[in-house]
Short mmCIF file of C-alpha atoms and ligand atoms in Angstrom, two decimals:
data_model
loop_
_atom_site.label_atom_id
_atom_site.label_comp_id
_atom_site.label_asym_id
_atom_site.label_seq_id
_atom_site.Cartn_x
_atom_site.Cartn_y
_atom_site.Cartn_z
CA MET A 3 -34.99 44.75 -158.93
CA LYS A 4 -35.03 47.38 -156.16
CA PRO A 5 -36.47 46.49 -152.74
CA VAL A 6 -39.83 48.24 -152.40
CA GLN A 7 -42.22 48.51 -149.47
CA ASN A 8 -45.09 46.03 -149.46
CA PRO A 9 -48.39 46.86 -147.69
CA SER A 10 -47.25 45.19 -144.46
CA GLY A 11 -44.30 47.59 -144.35
CA ALA A 12 -41.67 44.87 -144.75
CA PRO A 13 -39.15 45.34 -147.53
CA GLU A 14 -40.01 43.33 -150.60
CA LEU A 15 -37.53 41.80 -153.01
CA ARG A 16 -38.83 42.37 -156.51
CA PHE A 17 -37.73 39.99 -159.27
CA PRO A 18 -36.97 41.06 -162.84
CA GLU A 19 -39.95 41.63 -165.09
CA GLY A 20 -40.97 38.37 -166.78
CA PHE A 21 -39.24 36.16 -164.21
CA GLY A 22 -40.34 32.55 -164.77
CA TRP A 23 -42.17 31.54 -161.62
CA GLY A 24 -42.67 27.82 -161.87
CA ALA A 25 -43.10 24.42 -160.30
CA ALA A 26 -41.74 21.00 -161.22
CA THR A 27 -42.88 17.36 -161.29
CA SER A 28 -41.78 14.18 -163.00
CA ALA A 29 -43.69 11.55 -164.94
CA TYR A 30 -43.34 8.46 -162.77
CA GLN A 31 -43.93 10.47 -159.62
CA ILE A 32 -47.35 11.83 -160.62
CA GLU A 33 -48.81 10.28 -163.78
CA GLY A 34 -50.02 6.83 -162.73
CA ALA A 35 -51.81 5.00 -165.60
CA ALA A 36 -48.79 2.75 -165.66
CA ASN A 37 -50.45 0.09 -167.77
CA GLU A 38 -52.69 2.21 -169.94
CA ASP A 39 -52.83 3.35 -173.53
CA GLY A 40 -49.86 1.29 -174.59
CA ARG A 41 -47.29 2.54 -172.06
CA GLY A 42 -44.41 0.07 -171.61
CA PRO A 43 -42.76 -0.69 -168.26
CA SER A 44 -39.78 1.24 -166.98
CA VAL A 45 -37.11 0.18 -164.52
CA TRP A 46 -39.12 1.95 -161.82
CA ASP A 47 -42.23 -0.19 -162.48
CA VAL A 48 -40.14 -3.30 -162.07
CA PHE A 49 -38.19 -2.01 -159.06
CA SER A 50 -41.18 -0.70 -157.13
CA HIS A 51 -43.02 -3.98 -157.56
CA ARG A 52 -40.13 -5.90 -156.01
CA PRO A 53 -40.92 -6.63 -152.36
CA GLY A 54 -39.01 -4.52 -149.86
CA ARG A 55 -37.67 -1.93 -152.30
CA VAL A 56 -40.11 0.93 -151.63
CA ARG A 57 -41.50 1.96 -148.25
CA GLU A 58 -44.86 0.37 -147.51
CA GLY A 59 -44.72 -1.48 -150.82
CA ALA A 60 -45.83 1.64 -152.70
CA THR A 61 -45.64 1.90 -156.50
CA GLY A 62 -46.26 4.59 -159.09
CA ASP A 63 -49.11 2.59 -160.65
CA VAL A 64 -51.62 5.31 -159.74
CA ALA A 65 -49.46 7.99 -158.08
CA ALA A 66 -51.34 11.33 -158.27
CA ASP A 67 -53.37 10.04 -161.24
CA HIS A 68 -52.25 13.05 -163.25
CA TYR A 69 -52.66 11.17 -166.54
CA HIS A 70 -56.44 11.11 -165.97
CA ARG A 71 -56.65 14.51 -164.28
CA LEU A 72 -54.75 16.56 -166.79
CA THR A 73 -57.31 19.32 -167.28
CA GLY A 74 -57.93 19.82 -163.57
CA ASP A 75 -54.21 19.92 -162.88
CA LEU A 76 -53.64 22.44 -165.67
CA ASP A 77 -56.36 24.65 -164.16
CA LEU A 78 -54.72 24.29 -160.78
CA MET A 79 -51.45 25.58 -162.27
CA ARG A 80 -53.26 28.48 -163.90
CA ASP A 81 -54.99 29.36 -160.61
CA LEU A 82 -51.61 29.48 -158.87
CA GLY A 83 -50.47 31.91 -161.53
CA LEU A 84 -47.56 29.73 -162.72
CA ARG A 85 -45.61 31.11 -165.67
CA SER A 86 -43.51 27.99 -166.17
CA TYR A 87 -44.08 24.28 -165.57
CA ARG A 88 -41.34 21.67 -165.64
CA PHE A 89 -42.53 18.13 -166.31
CA SER A 90 -40.86 15.01 -167.65
CA ILE A 91 -41.79 12.70 -170.46
CA ALA A 92 -41.98 9.01 -169.65
CA TRP A 93 -39.78 7.48 -172.34
CA PRO A 94 -41.70 4.16 -172.28
CA ARG A 95 -45.04 5.96 -172.65
CA VAL A 96 -43.86 7.29 -176.00
CA LEU A 97 -41.68 4.33 -176.98
CA PRO A 98 -42.97 1.30 -175.06
CA THR A 99 -39.80 -0.71 -175.69
CA GLY A 100 -37.52 2.31 -175.71
CA ARG A 101 -37.06 2.46 -179.48
CA GLY A 102 -38.93 1.61 -182.67
CA THR A 103 -42.62 2.27 -183.05
CA VAL A 104 -44.02 5.37 -181.42
CA ASN A 105 -47.09 4.96 -179.20
CA ALA A 106 -49.42 7.61 -180.62
CA LYS A 107 -51.57 7.77 -177.47
CA GLY A 108 -48.52 8.39 -175.32
CA LEU A 109 -47.33 11.17 -177.58
CA ASP A 110 -50.80 12.65 -177.65
CA PHE A 111 -50.83 12.97 -173.86
CA TYR A 112 -47.71 15.16 -173.89
CA SER A 113 -48.99 17.11 -176.85
CA ARG A 114 -52.20 17.91 -174.95
CA LEU A 115 -50.15 18.81 -171.89
CA ALA A 116 -47.99 21.25 -173.87
CA ASP A 117 -51.04 22.77 -175.57
CA GLY A 118 -52.92 23.04 -172.27
CA LEU A 119 -50.02 24.90 -170.71
CA LEU A 120 -49.67 27.32 -173.60
CA GLU A 121 -53.42 28.00 -173.59
CA ARG A 122 -53.06 29.03 -169.95
CA GLY A 123 -50.01 31.21 -170.54
CA ILE A 124 -47.59 28.75 -168.91
CA ALA A 125 -44.27 27.94 -170.59
CA PRO A 126 -43.55 24.19 -170.87
CA VAL A 127 -40.10 23.07 -169.63
CA VAL A 128 -39.61 19.47 -170.72
CA THR A 129 -37.24 16.96 -169.13
CA LEU A 130 -36.54 13.97 -171.35
CA PHE A 131 -35.11 11.59 -168.76
CA HIS A 132 -36.18 11.63 -165.15
CA TRP A 133 -34.95 8.10 -164.35
CA ASP A 134 -37.61 5.93 -166.02
CA THR A 135 -35.42 3.94 -168.42
CA PRO A 136 -37.60 1.59 -170.50
CA GLN A 137 -37.34 -1.91 -169.01
CA ALA A 138 -36.84 -3.41 -172.49
CA LEU A 139 -33.62 -1.37 -172.78
CA GLN A 140 -32.56 -2.27 -169.25
CA GLU A 141 -32.69 -5.88 -170.37
CA LEU A 142 -30.06 -4.93 -172.94
CA GLY A 143 -27.92 -3.38 -170.21
CA GLY A 144 -29.66 0.00 -169.99
CA TRP A 145 -27.20 2.84 -169.39
CA GLU A 146 -24.43 0.30 -168.76
CA ASN A 147 -24.60 -0.26 -172.51
CA ARG A 148 -23.01 2.52 -174.57
CA ASP A 149 -25.77 2.08 -177.16
CA CYS A 150 -28.24 3.50 -174.65
CA ALA A 151 -26.83 6.97 -175.33
CA LYS A 152 -27.81 6.57 -178.98
CA TRP A 153 -31.25 5.13 -178.14
CA PHE A 154 -31.80 8.12 -175.87
CA ALA A 155 -30.82 10.58 -178.60
CA ASP A 156 -33.20 8.87 -181.04
CA TYR A 157 -36.04 9.14 -178.52
CA ALA A 158 -35.08 12.78 -177.88
CA HIS A 159 -35.22 13.43 -181.62
CA THR A 160 -38.73 11.97 -181.72
CA MET A 161 -39.79 14.41 -179.01
CA PHE A 162 -38.07 17.42 -180.63
CA THR A 163 -39.91 16.63 -183.85
CA ALA A 164 -43.26 16.19 -182.12
CA LEU A 165 -43.16 19.12 -179.68
CA GLY A 166 -40.37 21.35 -180.93
CA ASP A 167 -42.82 23.92 -182.28
CA ARG A 168 -44.30 24.43 -178.79
CA VAL A 169 -41.58 23.79 -176.20
CA PRO A 170 -39.16 26.65 -175.49
CA THR A 171 -36.97 24.81 -172.97
CA TRP A 172 -35.64 21.26 -173.08
CA LEU A 173 -33.66 19.45 -170.42
CA THR A 174 -32.01 16.21 -171.40
CA LEU A 175 -31.21 14.51 -168.08
CA ASN A 176 -32.45 15.05 -164.57
CA GLU A 177 -29.79 14.53 -161.89
CA PRO A 178 -27.50 11.94 -163.49
CA LYS A 179 -25.69 12.00 -160.13
CA THR A 180 -28.68 10.41 -158.39
CA VAL A 181 -28.85 7.60 -160.95
CA VAL A 182 -25.15 6.93 -160.38
CA ASP A 183 -25.06 7.33 -156.59
CA VAL A 184 -28.43 5.91 -155.62
CA GLY A 185 -29.44 3.63 -158.51
CA TYR A 186 -26.03 2.08 -159.14
CA THR A 187 -23.99 2.57 -155.93
CA ALA A 188 -26.32 2.54 -152.91
CA GLY A 189 -28.76 0.44 -154.91
CA THR A 190 -31.81 1.93 -153.22
CA HIS A 191 -33.22 3.33 -156.46
CA ALA A 192 -33.91 1.48 -159.70
CA PRO A 193 -32.29 -0.53 -161.07
CA GLY A 194 -30.94 -1.38 -157.61
CA LYS A 195 -27.31 -2.18 -158.39
CA GLN A 196 -24.38 -1.70 -156.02
CA ASP A 197 -21.29 -1.35 -158.14
CA ARG A 198 -19.35 1.90 -157.97
CA GLN A 199 -17.20 1.09 -161.01
CA LEU A 200 -20.21 0.27 -163.15
CA ALA A 201 -21.91 3.38 -161.78
CA ASN A 202 -19.16 5.57 -163.23
CA VAL A 203 -19.59 3.93 -166.62
CA VAL A 204 -23.31 4.62 -166.40
CA GLY A 205 -22.48 8.24 -165.53
CA HIS A 206 -20.35 8.54 -168.65
CA HIS A 207 -23.01 7.04 -170.89
CA LEU A 208 -25.62 9.39 -169.43
CA LEU A 209 -23.39 12.35 -170.28
CA LEU A 210 -22.85 10.95 -173.74
CA GLY A 211 -26.61 10.57 -174.15
CA HIS A 212 -26.96 14.21 -173.19
CA GLY A 213 -24.39 15.26 -175.79
CA LEU A 214 -25.96 13.18 -178.56
CA ALA A 215 -29.39 14.56 -177.70
CA VAL A 216 -28.03 18.11 -177.91
CA GLN A 217 -26.58 17.24 -181.33
CA ALA A 218 -29.94 15.85 -182.42
CA PHE A 219 -31.62 19.03 -181.19
CA ARG A 220 -29.34 21.25 -183.25
CA GLY A 221 -30.36 19.25 -186.30
CA THR A 222 -34.08 19.92 -185.87
CA ALA A 223 -36.17 22.97 -186.55
CA GLY A 224 -37.03 23.41 -182.85
CA LYS A 225 -36.67 27.02 -181.84
CA GLY A 226 -36.12 26.37 -178.15
CA ARG A 227 -33.10 26.03 -175.91
CA ILE A 228 -31.52 22.95 -174.40
CA GLY A 229 -29.44 21.98 -171.36
CA ALA A 230 -29.43 19.50 -168.48
CA ALA A 231 -30.70 19.61 -164.89
CA LEU A 232 -27.94 18.81 -162.38
CA SER A 233 -28.28 18.34 -158.63
CA LEU A 234 -25.52 20.46 -157.17
CA SER A 235 -24.40 20.95 -153.61
CA PRO A 236 -21.72 23.43 -152.58
CA THR A 237 -19.17 21.69 -150.37
CA TYR A 238 -17.42 23.31 -147.40
CA PRO A 239 -14.86 22.15 -144.86
CA ALA A 240 -16.53 21.45 -141.51
CA ASP A 241 -13.63 23.14 -139.70
CA ASP A 242 -10.55 25.22 -140.46
CA SER A 243 -8.08 22.36 -140.78
CA ALA A 244 -6.08 21.79 -143.94
CA ALA A 245 -7.36 18.20 -143.98
CA ALA A 246 -11.00 19.36 -143.99
CA ARG A 247 -10.27 21.85 -146.76
CA LEU A 248 -8.70 19.11 -148.85
CA GLN A 249 -11.68 16.82 -148.27
CA ALA A 250 -14.06 19.62 -149.25
CA THR A 251 -12.21 20.00 -152.57
CA ARG A 252 -12.50 16.24 -153.13
CA ALA A 253 -16.18 16.30 -152.24
CA ASP A 254 -16.69 19.20 -154.65
CA ALA A 255 -15.16 17.13 -157.45
CA GLU A 256 -17.52 14.24 -156.72
CA GLU A 257 -20.65 16.29 -156.04
CA ASN A 258 -20.33 19.01 -158.64
CA ARG A 259 -17.34 19.24 -160.95
CA ARG A 260 -17.52 15.72 -162.35
CA TRP A 261 -20.84 16.78 -163.89
CA LEU A 262 -20.32 20.48 -164.54
CA ASP A 263 -16.87 20.21 -166.12
CA PRO A 264 -17.67 17.66 -168.85
CA LEU A 265 -20.89 19.47 -169.76
CA LEU A 266 -19.61 23.02 -169.68
CA LEU A 267 -15.85 22.72 -170.18
CA GLY A 268 -15.69 19.54 -172.25
CA ARG A 269 -13.46 17.52 -169.89
CA TYR A 270 -13.57 15.59 -166.65
CA PRO A 271 -11.77 17.37 -163.80
CA ALA A 272 -8.20 16.05 -163.61
CA ASP A 273 -8.33 15.57 -159.83
CA TRP A 274 -11.53 13.53 -160.10
CA LEU A 275 -10.24 11.42 -162.98
CA ALA A 276 -7.07 10.76 -160.99
CA THR A 277 -9.20 8.97 -158.36
CA GLN A 278 -10.15 6.36 -160.99
CA PRO A 279 -7.73 3.40 -161.04
CA ALA A 280 -5.89 2.67 -164.29
CA ASP A 281 -8.02 -0.44 -164.81
CA ALA A 282 -11.32 1.25 -163.91
CA PRO A 283 -13.99 0.35 -166.49
CA LEU A 284 -14.69 4.08 -166.84
CA ARG A 285 -11.32 4.58 -168.50
CA ALA A 286 -12.19 2.07 -171.21
CA ALA A 287 -15.66 3.57 -171.55
CA ILE A 288 -14.30 7.00 -172.47
CA LYS A 289 -13.68 6.94 -176.24
CA ASP A 290 -11.94 9.45 -178.45
CA GLY A 291 -14.33 12.20 -179.38
CA ASP A 292 -16.68 11.72 -176.41
CA ALA A 293 -15.50 14.87 -174.65
CA ALA A 294 -16.40 17.02 -177.65
CA VAL A 295 -19.86 15.47 -177.92
CA ILE A 296 -20.55 15.83 -174.20
CA GLY A 297 -19.18 19.35 -174.08
CA ALA A 298 -21.08 20.71 -177.08
CA ARG A 299 -22.61 24.10 -176.37
CA ASN A 300 -25.57 24.18 -173.97
CA ASP A 301 -28.03 27.06 -174.05
CA LEU A 302 -28.77 27.04 -170.36
CA LEU A 303 -28.21 25.04 -167.18
CA GLY A 304 -30.86 23.66 -164.84
CA VAL A 305 -29.88 23.72 -161.17
CA ASN A 306 -31.51 21.43 -158.61
CA TYR A 307 -30.60 22.76 -155.19
CA TYR A 308 -31.54 21.11 -151.91
CA GLY A 309 -28.69 22.06 -149.58
CA THR A 310 -25.01 22.14 -148.74
CA THR A 311 -22.43 19.49 -147.88
CA HIS A 312 -19.89 19.83 -145.05
CA VAL A 313 -17.01 17.40 -144.66
CA THR A 314 -14.49 16.75 -141.91
CA GLY A 315 -10.76 16.11 -142.26
CA THR A 316 -11.46 12.39 -142.59
CA GLY A 317 -13.94 13.00 -145.36
CA SER A 318 -17.06 12.22 -143.32
CA ARG A 319 -20.13 14.31 -143.93
CA VAL A 320 -21.50 16.29 -140.98
CA MET A 321 -24.69 18.35 -140.84
CA LEU A 322 -24.15 21.90 -139.65
CA HIS A 323 -27.60 23.16 -140.57
CA PRO A 324 -31.16 21.96 -139.99
CA THR A 325 -32.54 19.08 -142.00
CA SER A 326 -36.07 18.14 -143.14
CA GLN A 327 -38.23 15.04 -143.24
CA ALA A 328 -35.71 13.97 -145.91
CA THR A 329 -32.73 13.57 -143.61
CA TRP A 330 -30.18 13.91 -146.44
CA GLN A 331 -31.15 17.57 -146.77
CA GLU A 332 -28.91 20.17 -145.08
CA ILE A 333 -30.99 23.31 -145.37
CA ASP A 334 -28.75 26.28 -146.06
CA PRO A 335 -30.16 29.04 -148.29
CA ASN A 336 -26.81 30.82 -148.50
CA GLY A 337 -25.51 27.77 -150.33
CA LEU A 338 -27.81 28.67 -153.21
CA PHE A 339 -26.21 32.11 -153.52
CA ASP A 340 -22.74 30.53 -153.38
CA LEU A 341 -23.70 27.94 -155.98
CA LEU A 342 -25.24 30.34 -158.49
CA THR A 343 -22.39 32.85 -158.25
CA ARG A 344 -19.81 30.05 -158.45
CA ILE A 345 -21.35 28.72 -161.67
CA LYS A 346 -21.07 32.19 -163.20
CA ARG A 347 -17.49 32.59 -161.98
CA ASP A 348 -16.19 29.17 -163.04
CA TYR A 349 -18.34 28.27 -166.02
CA GLY A 350 -19.29 31.56 -167.65
CA ASP A 351 -22.34 33.66 -168.00
CA LEU A 352 -24.79 30.92 -168.92
CA PRO A 353 -28.53 31.52 -168.44
CA LEU A 354 -29.63 29.53 -165.40
CA THR A 355 -32.95 28.11 -164.29
CA ILE A 356 -33.58 26.63 -160.88
CA THR A 357 -35.18 23.38 -161.95
CA GLU A 358 -35.83 22.09 -158.40
CA ASN A 359 -35.77 23.52 -154.88
CA GLY A 360 -37.95 22.54 -151.97
CA MET A 361 -38.29 20.50 -148.82
CA ALA A 362 -40.23 17.58 -147.41
CA THR A 363 -42.22 18.26 -144.26
CA THR A 364 -44.53 16.32 -141.99
CA ASN A 365 -46.80 19.37 -141.65
CA PRO A 366 -49.66 18.36 -143.89
CA MET A 367 -51.42 21.65 -144.62
CA GLN A 368 -50.02 24.47 -142.47
CA ASP A 369 -46.54 24.06 -143.89
CA GLN A 370 -45.06 27.26 -142.49
CA ASP A 371 -41.64 25.58 -142.45
CA ARG A 372 -41.87 25.20 -146.23
CA VAL A 373 -42.93 28.84 -146.63
CA THR A 374 -39.86 29.90 -144.63
CA PHE A 375 -37.66 27.59 -146.71
CA LEU A 376 -38.97 28.95 -150.00
CA ARG A 377 -38.81 32.58 -148.89
CA ASP A 378 -35.20 32.23 -147.70
CA HIS A 379 -34.12 30.48 -150.90
CA LEU A 380 -35.85 33.04 -153.08
CA ALA A 381 -34.09 35.80 -151.14
CA ALA A 382 -30.76 34.04 -151.87
CA ALA A 383 -31.72 33.72 -155.54
CA HIS A 384 -32.59 37.41 -155.63
CA ARG A 385 -29.22 38.27 -154.13
CA ALA A 386 -27.52 36.20 -156.85
CA ILE A 387 -29.45 38.06 -159.56
CA GLN A 388 -28.32 41.34 -158.04
CA ALA A 389 -24.77 40.00 -158.17
CA GLY A 390 -25.14 39.57 -161.92
CA VAL A 391 -26.23 35.92 -162.26
CA ARG A 392 -28.51 35.34 -165.25
CA LEU A 393 -31.16 33.45 -163.31
CA GLU A 394 -34.27 33.38 -165.47
CA SER A 395 -36.73 31.18 -163.64
CA TYR A 396 -37.44 29.17 -160.51
CA HIS A 397 -39.27 25.84 -160.30
CA LEU A 398 -40.12 24.75 -156.83
CA TRP A 399 -40.20 21.05 -156.06
CA SER A 400 -42.92 20.13 -156.14
CA LEU A 401 -46.24 21.26 -157.52
CA MET A 402 -48.07 18.47 -155.72
CA ASP A 403 -47.43 15.59 -153.33
CA ASN A 404 -46.18 12.59 -155.24
CA PHE A 405 -44.37 9.23 -155.27
CA GLU A 406 -41.05 10.00 -153.62
CA TRP A 407 -39.11 7.03 -155.03
CA ALA A 408 -37.89 4.62 -152.32
CA GLU A 409 -39.82 6.64 -149.72
CA GLY A 410 -43.09 5.94 -151.50
CA TYR A 411 -45.85 8.28 -150.32
CA THR A 412 -44.39 8.82 -146.85
CA GLN A 413 -42.59 12.05 -147.78
CA ARG A 414 -44.63 15.00 -148.94
CA TRP A 415 -42.88 17.58 -151.12
CA GLY A 416 -45.85 19.35 -152.73
CA ILE A 417 -47.29 22.80 -152.16
CA VAL A 418 -50.59 21.20 -153.16
CA HIS A 419 -51.76 18.39 -150.90
CA VAL A 420 -52.92 15.20 -152.59
CA ASP A 421 -55.21 12.83 -150.72
CA PHE A 422 -54.04 9.63 -152.40
CA ALA A 423 -57.27 7.80 -151.44
CA THR A 424 -59.56 10.27 -153.22
CA GLN A 425 -57.02 12.17 -155.39
CA LYS A 426 -58.46 15.43 -154.07
CA ARG A 427 -56.06 18.35 -154.44
CA THR A 428 -55.99 21.06 -151.74
CA HIS A 429 -53.76 24.11 -151.46
CA LYS A 430 -51.37 24.03 -148.54
CA ALA A 431 -50.38 27.32 -146.87
CA SER A 432 -47.28 27.32 -149.12
CA ALA A 433 -49.44 27.23 -152.29
CA ASP A 434 -51.41 30.29 -151.21
CA TRP A 435 -48.18 32.03 -150.24
CA TYR A 436 -46.54 31.18 -153.59
CA ARG A 437 -49.57 32.48 -155.51
CA THR A 438 -49.09 35.83 -153.78
CA VAL A 439 -45.36 35.82 -154.52
CA ILE A 440 -46.07 35.26 -158.20
CA ALA A 441 -48.78 37.92 -158.30
CA ARG A 442 -46.46 40.48 -156.68
CA ASN A 443 -43.38 39.27 -158.57
CA GLY A 444 -41.50 39.34 -155.31
CA VAL A 445 -41.00 38.04 -151.79
O1 IFM B 21 -38.38 13.82 -155.83
C1 IFM B 21 -37.05 14.09 -156.17
C2 IFM B 21 -36.92 14.37 -157.65
O2 IFM B 21 -37.42 13.34 -158.41
C3 IFM B 21 -35.48 14.59 -158.01
N1 IFM B 21 -34.86 15.55 -157.15
C4 IFM B 21 -35.04 15.42 -155.72
C5 IFM B 21 -36.52 15.26 -155.40
C6 IFM B 21 -36.71 15.12 -153.87
O3 IFM B 21 -36.04 14.00 -153.40
#
């Protein structure tokens, strides 16, 4: 953990021995093979095929064709030196209608993926839900329907039984906040609804699904650990006024505490709940006993960090730091230090993994801006470790260029370039840089 001199003479920040250098992807964003080997449709298949929903009419039908290129992609990960790989399972590939009969070919794909990782010395980190709700369940209301939490836990149980002997780290949900804010409020992600009240019900059912899946996990023989991956953004007042400070506290409740508190403290924050009218559907959705299920012990927390949030005295968001090709990003590496140390201070000494961190850039191959971004964030992570945070691993987003949801293929987040016409993979400057970081165990 001590800074040492590297050959160039610059001080190097060494990470703890065994630090989990990793990269992340998700199923719909890279797999393709949307209609093969018995996979059922998800809400994202339906949404992306609706005219005008995704930039340039793109879909995940082929994406990075990872389903057919599994061995090559596993070798690519090995050549980078990855120690950890976070991927998600497409629920409708395993259960084409979301429940009932298991699709053996779908399960086999993930089994081969887990085996291929282990053979190459890479630890699998599995996310169970990265937004691809089976369409058959959406037709029954999807996450608006309380039963979806149970269907999710049943699917999770299927996966724990199938892969529990090989997977050390499980994540139930990826970024429930994005489903709520973008899928159900802005309506620019699947399933494309614009109803804030309904969105909050969906948020509750997602949390309940998490809790039931954790319960199911405890009942299996799996030897791994389980938690969720939350997108978190430290919030700050944009100026010194009391009004801005108040708005920053409110923004913190909405951005962070409404997810962290139920999961890690077993209750919604009182100030956030107070913003829900007495007749809000959320209030009826919260049943006796839910808090205990949602707040059952987690073994670790996944942190997706993309930047900070600054708010004025009127509650408007302002950008005080540079952005990226993804204009919602406010790039502020210090925010990562603040976030990691805040989690330790307010929620206890939980093991943490950075499950996503990265930026989109228009620089196709010489992505020096991404190298700077990653280096600065790793330096902030290192500082947090020195401050006593139990940060065990880091998964950059993303291993390779992929389908960036409503932005289609127009935003590139990978350290490996994908030519979507030929599916050729080529290291960007950031991939070569990251390989060196991993080899040296430091930046
Ligand atoms: O691509 C997404 C990912 O699916 C979830 N977190 C943010 C990434 C970049 O927008």
